[in-house]
Short mmCIF file of C-alpha atoms in Angstrom, two decimals:
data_model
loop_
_atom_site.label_atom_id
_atom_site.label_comp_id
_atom_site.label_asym_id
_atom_site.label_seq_id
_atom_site.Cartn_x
_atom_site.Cartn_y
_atom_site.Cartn_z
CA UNK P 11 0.00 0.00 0.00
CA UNK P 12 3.19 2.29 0.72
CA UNK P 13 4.11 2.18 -2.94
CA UNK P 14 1.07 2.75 -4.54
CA UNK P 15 0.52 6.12 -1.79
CA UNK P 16 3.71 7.00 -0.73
CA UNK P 17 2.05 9.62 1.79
CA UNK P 18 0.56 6.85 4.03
CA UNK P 19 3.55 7.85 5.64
CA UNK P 20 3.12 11.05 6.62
CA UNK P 21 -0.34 10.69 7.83
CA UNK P 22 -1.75 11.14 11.56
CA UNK P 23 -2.05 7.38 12.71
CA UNK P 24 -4.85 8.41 15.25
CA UNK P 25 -6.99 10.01 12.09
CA UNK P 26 -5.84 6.84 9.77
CA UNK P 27 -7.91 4.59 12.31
CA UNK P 28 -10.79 6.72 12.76
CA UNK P 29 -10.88 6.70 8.79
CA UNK P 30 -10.29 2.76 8.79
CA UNK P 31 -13.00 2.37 11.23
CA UNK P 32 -15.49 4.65 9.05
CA UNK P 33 -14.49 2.23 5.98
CA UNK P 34 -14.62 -0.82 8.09
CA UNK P 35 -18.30 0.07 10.43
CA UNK P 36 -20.23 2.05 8.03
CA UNK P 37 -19.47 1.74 4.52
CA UNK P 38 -18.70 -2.21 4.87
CA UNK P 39 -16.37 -2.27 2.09
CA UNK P 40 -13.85 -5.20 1.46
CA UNK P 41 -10.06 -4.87 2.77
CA UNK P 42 -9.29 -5.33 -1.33
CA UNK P 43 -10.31 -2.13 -1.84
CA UNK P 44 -7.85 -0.32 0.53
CA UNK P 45 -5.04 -2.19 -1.11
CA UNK P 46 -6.62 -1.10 -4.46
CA UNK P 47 -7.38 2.42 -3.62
CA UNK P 48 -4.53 3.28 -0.85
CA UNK P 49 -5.15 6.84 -1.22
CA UNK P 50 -8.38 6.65 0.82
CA UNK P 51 -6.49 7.62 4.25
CA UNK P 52 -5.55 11.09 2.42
CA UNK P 53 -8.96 12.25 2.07
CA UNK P 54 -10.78 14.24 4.63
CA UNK P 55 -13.27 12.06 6.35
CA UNK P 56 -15.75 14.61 7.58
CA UNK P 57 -15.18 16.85 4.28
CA UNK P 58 -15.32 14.31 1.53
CA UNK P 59 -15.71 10.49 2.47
CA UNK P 60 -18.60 10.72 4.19
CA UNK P 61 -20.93 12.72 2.73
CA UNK P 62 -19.71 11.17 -0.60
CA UNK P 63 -20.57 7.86 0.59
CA UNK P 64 -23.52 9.14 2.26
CA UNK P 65 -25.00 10.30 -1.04
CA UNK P 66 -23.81 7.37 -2.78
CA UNK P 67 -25.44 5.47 -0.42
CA UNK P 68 -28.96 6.66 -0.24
CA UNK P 69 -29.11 6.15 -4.22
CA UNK P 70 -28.09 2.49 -3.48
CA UNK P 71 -24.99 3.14 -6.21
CA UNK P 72 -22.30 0.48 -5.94
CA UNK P 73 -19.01 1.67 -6.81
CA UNK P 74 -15.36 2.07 -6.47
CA UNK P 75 -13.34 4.12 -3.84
CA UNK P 76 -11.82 5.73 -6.28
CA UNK P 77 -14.84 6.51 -8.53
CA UNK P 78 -16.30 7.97 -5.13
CA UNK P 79 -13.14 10.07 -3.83
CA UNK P 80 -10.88 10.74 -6.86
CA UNK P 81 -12.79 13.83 -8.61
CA UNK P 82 -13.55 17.39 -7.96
CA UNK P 83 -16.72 17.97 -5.91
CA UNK P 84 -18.34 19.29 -9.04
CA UNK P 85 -17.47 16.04 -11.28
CA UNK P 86 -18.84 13.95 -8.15
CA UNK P 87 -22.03 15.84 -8.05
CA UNK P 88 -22.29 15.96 -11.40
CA UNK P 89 -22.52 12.22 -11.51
CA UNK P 90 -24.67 12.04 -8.60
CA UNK P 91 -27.56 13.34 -10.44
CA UNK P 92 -27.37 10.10 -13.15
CA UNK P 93 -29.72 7.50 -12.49
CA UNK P 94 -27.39 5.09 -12.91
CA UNK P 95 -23.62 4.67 -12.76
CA UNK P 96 -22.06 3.86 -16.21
CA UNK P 97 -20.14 0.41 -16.25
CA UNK P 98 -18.31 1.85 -19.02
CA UNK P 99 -17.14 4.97 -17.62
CA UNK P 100 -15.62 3.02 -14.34
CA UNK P 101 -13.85 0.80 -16.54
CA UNK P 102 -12.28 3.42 -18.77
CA UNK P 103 -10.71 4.62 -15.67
CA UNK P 104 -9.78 1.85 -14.70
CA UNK P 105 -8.06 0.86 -17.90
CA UNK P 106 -5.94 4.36 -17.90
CA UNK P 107 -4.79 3.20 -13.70
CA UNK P 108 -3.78 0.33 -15.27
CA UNK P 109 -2.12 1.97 -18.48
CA UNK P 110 -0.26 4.14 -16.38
CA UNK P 111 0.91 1.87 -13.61
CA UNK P 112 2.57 -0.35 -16.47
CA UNK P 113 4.35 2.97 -17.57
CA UNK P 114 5.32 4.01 -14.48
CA UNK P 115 6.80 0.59 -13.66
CA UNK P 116 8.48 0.32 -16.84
CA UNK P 117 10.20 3.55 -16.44
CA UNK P 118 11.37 2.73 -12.61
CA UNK P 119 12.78 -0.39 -14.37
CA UNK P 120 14.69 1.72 -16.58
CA UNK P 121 16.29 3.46 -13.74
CA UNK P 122 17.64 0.20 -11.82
CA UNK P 123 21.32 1.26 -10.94
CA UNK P 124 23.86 -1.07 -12.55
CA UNK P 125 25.52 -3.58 -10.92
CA UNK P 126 28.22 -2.74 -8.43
CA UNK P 127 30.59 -5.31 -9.82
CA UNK P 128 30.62 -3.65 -13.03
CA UNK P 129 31.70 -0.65 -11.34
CA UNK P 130 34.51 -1.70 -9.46
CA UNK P 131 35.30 -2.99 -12.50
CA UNK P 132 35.64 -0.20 -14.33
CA UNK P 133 37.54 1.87 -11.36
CA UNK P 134 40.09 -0.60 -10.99
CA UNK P 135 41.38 0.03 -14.88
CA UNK P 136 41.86 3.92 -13.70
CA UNK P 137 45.55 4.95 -12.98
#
């Protein structure tokens, strides 16, 4: 989870478990999506999660954490007046997570340091 949100880090542990206990109590979501949506700890539980997942909620809308948290509060009400939630639209952005997680590990693959052995390698021909 530390990868994916580097920032768990910095956060308060005290507000991290009132936030995991909101997730956890109330919304009854699965532990799967915390590891697929780390990021949830870094929004404001009062100001965002729950009266996101409140509204959610009383439309009976299923749908992801990050469909729920990860847009401006004008995109989220925006979508909040559909009737329904479009399969396609959470699966477009879930192919671009995925499109760009493959890119980003790709390029942090590029940047692997080279072997040490080759190195002393090389220093040991200087004179």
């Amino acid at each position: 989870m530390v990868v994916g949100c580097p920032h768990l880090l910095a956060l308060n542990l005290d507000i991290m478990k009132r936030s995991f206990e909101y997730f956890h109590e109330e919304m009854e979501r699965d532990l799967e999506d915390l590891i697929t949506f780390p990021a949830f700890f870094t929004y404001g539980l009062e100001s965002m999660v729950k009266p996101r997942h409140e509204l959610v909620s009383k439309k009976l809308l299923k749908c992801s954490l990050d469909w729920l948290l990860n847009f401006s509060d004008e995109k989220f009400h925006e979508r909040m007046t559909y009737d329904s939630i479009s399969i396609e639209e959470m699966e477009e952005r879930e192919e671009e997570e995925a499109e760009i997680s493959s890119v980003s590990s790709f390029l942090q693959l590029q940047k692997t340091p080279k072997d040490e052995s080759t190195h002393s390698d090389e220093e040991s021909f200087i004179v």
